[in-house]
Amino acid sequence: GDSVTQMEGPVTLSEEAFLTINCTYTATGYPSLFWYVQYPGEGLQLLLKATKADDKGSNKGFEATYRKETTSFHLEKGSVQVSDSAVYFCAPKSSGDKLTFGTGTRLAVRP
Amino acid sequence: DTGVSQDPRHKITKRGQNVTFRCDPISEHNRLYWYRQTLGQGPEFLTYFQNEAQLEKSRLLSDRFSAERPKGSFSTLEIQRTEQGDSAMYLCASSLDGTGRNSPLHFGNGTRLTVT
């Protein structure tokens, strides 16, 4: 089945700093790749997606590029805000049409 | 689009009791998923439906767990004889099966179960 490895958190940054959260995956077939964000006490919200190699997904200043050769989908943002503090999940979707999640990466942004 | 709705938001029960959760997906979505999330972990897949058919069940779904989606709309997840290890957030998600693996899942806010 599919699996995901994300960098361990927490990641603590000052406001306006550059963010990278690493994600590598293994999957059967050719997966689509997703980033979800979870705020405290809430469900998961779709942040962005990419469906084929070299696609770049983007939303709210976040970006991630589908790198098939390195099986990676790293999340980046040029300037984080306090409101970006949350847990971020990378997830492939291939066989069985279900998302497979890793443990997530907690981001804390200081004012 | 009112989003995925889950009820109740919180449930506290005593060990050995039965509980039932409800999920109302986005109205035009034909796929419905259940996940479980424990503290500090990512969501783990439990089961999913396409319309009223349950297509896959995880090994995590023991005999005490049963999920239904009788008319292909809302779904229920029942846990019988609850154990303390069942304490978790139960998340429901739905998707539109039109583009297969490209379809994102849309999640509800979950039901937090505490077994005392």
Short mmCIF file of C-alpha atoms in Angstrom, two decimals:
data_model
loop_
_atom_site.label_atom_id
_atom_site.label_comp_id
_atom_site.label_asym_id
_atom_site.label_seq_id
_atom_site.Cartn_x
_atom_site.Cartn_y
_atom_site.Cartn_z
CA GLY A 1 0.00 0.00 0.00
CA ASP A 2 0.87 3.69 -0.01
CA SER A 3 2.99 5.35 2.67
CA VAL A 4 4.23 8.83 3.54
CA THR A 5 7.25 10.17 5.38
CA GLN A 6 7.12 13.75 6.60
CA MET A 7 9.68 15.76 8.48
CA GLU A 8 9.10 15.61 12.18
CA GLY A 9 7.81 18.64 13.96
CA PRO A 10 7.21 20.86 15.56
CA VAL A 11 8.60 23.38 13.14
CA THR A 12 8.84 26.75 14.85
CA LEU A 13 9.33 29.87 12.75
CA SER A 14 9.10 33.60 13.18
CA GLU A 15 6.49 35.49 11.18
CA GLU A 16 7.58 36.21 7.59
CA ALA A 17 10.12 33.37 7.59
CA PHE A 18 10.41 30.89 4.71
CA LEU A 19 8.74 27.52 5.22
CA THR A 20 9.65 24.12 3.84
CA ILE A 21 7.98 20.91 5.01
CA ASN A 22 9.48 17.82 3.39
CA CYS A 23 7.34 14.94 2.18
CA THR A 24 8.33 11.74 0.43
CA TYR A 25 5.96 8.95 -0.49
CA THR A 26 5.72 5.42 -1.78
CA ALA A 27 2.69 4.42 -3.78
CA THR A 28 1.37 1.78 -6.11
CA GLY A 29 0.76 3.08 -9.58
CA TYR A 30 0.71 6.77 -10.33
CA PRO A 31 -0.76 8.66 -7.40
CA SER A 32 -2.22 12.11 -7.14
CA LEU A 33 -0.64 14.07 -4.30
CA PHE A 34 -2.37 16.29 -1.77
CA TRP A 35 -1.52 18.59 1.11
CA TYR A 36 -4.11 19.03 3.84
CA VAL A 37 -4.07 21.39 6.83
CA GLN A 38 -5.70 20.79 10.21
CA TYR A 39 -6.41 23.57 12.69
CA PRO A 40 -6.96 22.67 16.37
CA GLY A 41 -10.22 20.83 17.00
CA GLU A 42 -11.18 20.75 13.35
CA GLY A 43 -11.19 18.35 10.45
CA LEU A 44 -8.78 18.45 7.53
CA GLN A 45 -8.97 21.10 4.85
CA LEU A 46 -7.59 20.61 1.37
CA LEU A 47 -4.68 23.00 0.84
CA LEU A 48 -3.44 22.04 -2.62
CA LYS A 49 -2.99 19.14 -5.00
CA ALA A 50 -0.99 17.95 -8.00
CA THR A 51 -2.04 15.12 -10.27
CA LYS A 52 0.96 14.40 -12.47
CA ALA A 53 4.73 14.71 -12.58
CA ASP A 54 6.11 18.27 -12.56
CA ASP A 55 2.70 19.76 -11.75
CA LYS A 56 2.81 22.56 -9.21
CA GLY A 57 -0.09 22.93 -6.83
CA SER A 58 -0.60 26.30 -5.16
CA ASN A 59 -3.03 27.98 -2.80
CA LYS A 60 -2.90 30.84 -0.25
CA GLY A 61 0.82 31.37 -0.91
CA PHE A 62 1.68 27.71 -0.40
CA GLU A 63 3.24 25.70 -3.24
CA ALA A 64 4.33 22.12 -3.84
CA THR A 65 5.78 20.46 -6.95
CA TYR A 66 5.18 16.81 -7.86
CA ARG A 67 8.65 15.27 -8.25
CA LYS A 68 8.21 11.76 -9.58
CA GLU A 69 11.92 10.99 -9.87
CA THR A 70 12.50 11.67 -6.16
CA THR A 71 8.96 10.67 -5.04
CA SER A 72 8.67 13.95 -3.20
CA PHE A 73 6.07 16.68 -2.75
CA HIS A 74 7.62 19.30 -0.47
CA LEU A 75 5.45 22.15 0.79
CA GLU A 76 6.83 25.71 0.67
CA LYS A 77 5.69 29.21 1.55
CA GLY A 78 7.73 32.33 1.15
CA SER A 79 6.46 34.25 4.17
CA VAL A 80 4.50 32.54 6.94
CA GLN A 81 1.94 34.20 9.17
CA VAL A 82 0.81 33.42 12.69
CA SER A 83 -2.48 32.21 11.20
CA ASP A 84 -0.59 29.45 9.35
CA SER A 85 0.05 27.68 12.65
CA ALA A 86 -1.52 24.24 12.22
CA VAL A 87 -0.69 20.62 11.42
CA TYR A 88 0.10 19.85 7.78
CA PHE A 89 -0.43 16.45 6.17
CA CYS A 90 0.93 15.15 2.89
CA ALA A 91 -1.12 12.36 1.31
CA PRO A 92 -0.90 10.31 -1.88
CA LYS A 93 -4.04 8.87 -3.47
CA SER A 94 -3.61 5.92 -5.77
CA SER A 95 -4.78 2.38 -5.36
CA GLY A 96 -8.12 1.98 -3.68
CA ASP A 97 -8.94 5.65 -4.16
CA LYS A 98 -8.25 6.48 -0.54
CA LEU A 99 -5.85 8.98 0.95
CA THR A 100 -2.94 7.68 3.01
CA PHE A 101 -1.66 10.05 5.69
CA GLY A 102 1.58 10.28 7.59
CA THR A 103 1.88 11.60 11.13
CA GLY A 104 1.76 15.21 9.98
CA THR A 105 4.04 18.16 10.71
CA ARG A 106 3.06 20.73 13.30
CA LEU A 107 3.94 24.32 12.41
CA ALA A 108 4.10 27.05 15.05
CA VAL A 109 4.64 30.63 13.88
CA ARG A 110 5.73 33.24 16.43
CA PRO A 111 4.73 36.90 16.05
CA ASP B 1 -22.40 23.51 -0.56
CA THR B 2 -22.86 23.06 3.17
CA GLY B 3 -19.86 20.80 3.56
CA VAL B 4 -19.61 17.46 5.32
CA SER B 5 -21.56 17.41 8.57
CA GLN B 6 -20.89 15.09 11.49
CA ASP B 7 -22.97 14.52 14.58
CA PRO B 8 -22.33 14.62 17.48
CA ARG B 9 -19.17 16.72 17.78
CA HIS B 10 -18.30 15.14 21.10
CA LYS B 11 -19.34 11.91 22.77
CA ILE B 12 -18.36 10.68 26.19
CA THR B 13 -19.35 7.12 27.03
CA LYS B 14 -18.54 4.45 29.55
CA ARG B 15 -16.61 1.37 28.61
CA GLY B 16 -18.89 -1.36 27.32
CA GLN B 17 -21.57 0.97 25.96
CA ASN B 18 -22.52 1.21 22.29
CA VAL B 19 -22.21 4.47 20.35
CA THR B 20 -23.35 5.59 16.92
CA PHE B 21 -22.08 8.49 14.86
CA ARG B 22 -23.69 10.08 11.84
CA CYS B 23 -22.15 11.66 8.75
CA ASP B 24 -23.94 13.70 6.09
CA PRO B 25 -21.74 14.11 3.02
CA ILE B 26 -21.81 16.87 0.44
CA SER B 27 -25.05 16.21 -1.39
CA GLU B 28 -23.80 15.26 -4.84
CA HIS B 29 -20.87 13.19 -3.59
CA ASN B 30 -21.17 9.45 -4.18
CA ARG B 31 -18.16 8.34 -2.13
CA LEU B 32 -18.04 8.44 1.63
CA TYR B 33 -15.06 7.60 3.84
CA TRP B 34 -14.48 7.01 7.54
CA TYR B 35 -11.12 7.65 9.20
CA ARG B 36 -9.92 7.51 12.79
CA GLN B 37 -7.35 9.90 14.23
CA THR B 38 -5.66 9.56 17.60
CA LEU B 39 -3.78 12.35 19.33
CA GLY B 40 -0.61 13.36 17.53
CA GLN B 41 -1.20 10.96 14.65
CA GLY B 42 -2.48 11.25 11.12
CA PRO B 43 -5.90 9.93 10.12
CA GLU B 44 -6.10 6.18 9.56
CA PHE B 45 -8.45 4.75 6.96
CA LEU B 46 -11.33 2.63 8.26
CA THR B 47 -13.75 2.08 5.39
CA TYR B 48 -15.40 3.65 2.38
CA PHE B 49 -18.61 3.48 0.38
CA GLN B 50 -19.53 4.14 -3.19
CA ASN B 51 -23.22 4.98 -3.06
CA GLU B 52 -24.64 2.33 -0.68
CA ALA B 53 -21.96 -0.30 -1.36
CA GLN B 54 -19.16 -0.71 1.17
CA LEU B 55 -16.15 -1.26 -1.07
CA GLU B 56 -13.26 -1.61 1.35
CA LYS B 57 -12.71 -2.16 5.06
CA SER B 58 -9.43 -1.72 6.89
CA ARG B 59 -8.07 -4.37 9.23
CA LEU B 60 -8.48 -1.67 11.89
CA LEU B 61 -12.23 -2.15 11.64
CA SER B 62 -12.78 -4.91 14.17
CA ASP B 63 -15.99 -6.89 14.52
CA ARG B 64 -17.22 -4.34 17.06
CA PHE B 65 -17.34 -1.68 14.35
CA SER B 66 -20.03 -1.50 11.69
CA ALA B 67 -20.69 1.18 9.10
CA GLU B 68 -23.72 1.61 6.91
CA ARG B 69 -24.90 3.89 4.17
CA PRO B 70 -28.37 2.52 3.51
CA LYS B 71 -29.65 4.91 0.85
CA GLY B 72 -26.37 6.13 -0.51
CA SER B 73 -26.68 9.43 1.31
CA PHE B 74 -25.84 9.74 5.03
CA SER B 75 -23.76 7.12 6.82
CA THR B 76 -23.58 5.78 10.37
CA LEU B 77 -20.63 4.28 12.21
CA GLU B 78 -21.51 2.14 15.23
CA ILE B 79 -19.06 0.90 17.84
CA GLN B 80 -20.32 -1.85 20.11
CA ARG B 81 -18.94 -2.63 23.57
CA THR B 82 -16.61 0.37 23.50
CA GLU B 83 -13.11 0.09 24.91
CA GLN B 84 -10.77 2.81 26.13
CA GLY B 85 -8.62 2.24 23.07
CA ASP B 86 -11.52 3.42 20.91
CA SER B 87 -11.05 6.97 22.20
CA ALA B 88 -10.19 9.03 19.13
CA MET B 89 -11.49 11.53 16.62
CA TYR B 90 -13.66 9.87 13.99
CA LEU B 91 -13.54 11.73 10.70
CA CYS B 92 -15.91 11.43 7.79
CA ALA B 93 -15.06 12.57 4.27
CA SER B 94 -16.79 12.55 0.91
CA SER B 95 -15.75 12.87 -2.71
CA LEU B 96 -17.21 12.90 -6.17
CA ASP B 97 -16.08 9.87 -8.11
CA GLY B 98 -15.70 11.47 -11.49
CA THR B 99 -11.96 11.80 -11.87
CA GLY B 100 -10.86 8.85 -9.77
CA ARG B 101 -7.58 9.42 -8.01
CA ASN B 102 -7.70 13.14 -8.79
CA SER B 103 -10.78 13.73 -6.66
CA PRO B 104 -9.93 15.31 -3.31
CA LEU B 105 -11.67 14.19 -0.13
CA HIS B 106 -13.68 16.80 1.76
CA PHE B 107 -13.63 16.26 5.51
CA GLY B 108 -16.08 17.06 8.25
CA ASN B 109 -15.01 18.40 11.64
CA GLY B 110 -15.15 14.98 13.20
CA THR B 111 -16.71 13.34 16.24
CA ARG B 112 -14.44 13.15 19.27
CA LEU B 113 -15.11 9.99 21.29
CA THR B 114 -13.93 9.62 24.86
CA VAL B 115 -14.39 6.25 26.53
CA THR B 116 -14.10 6.36 30.32
#
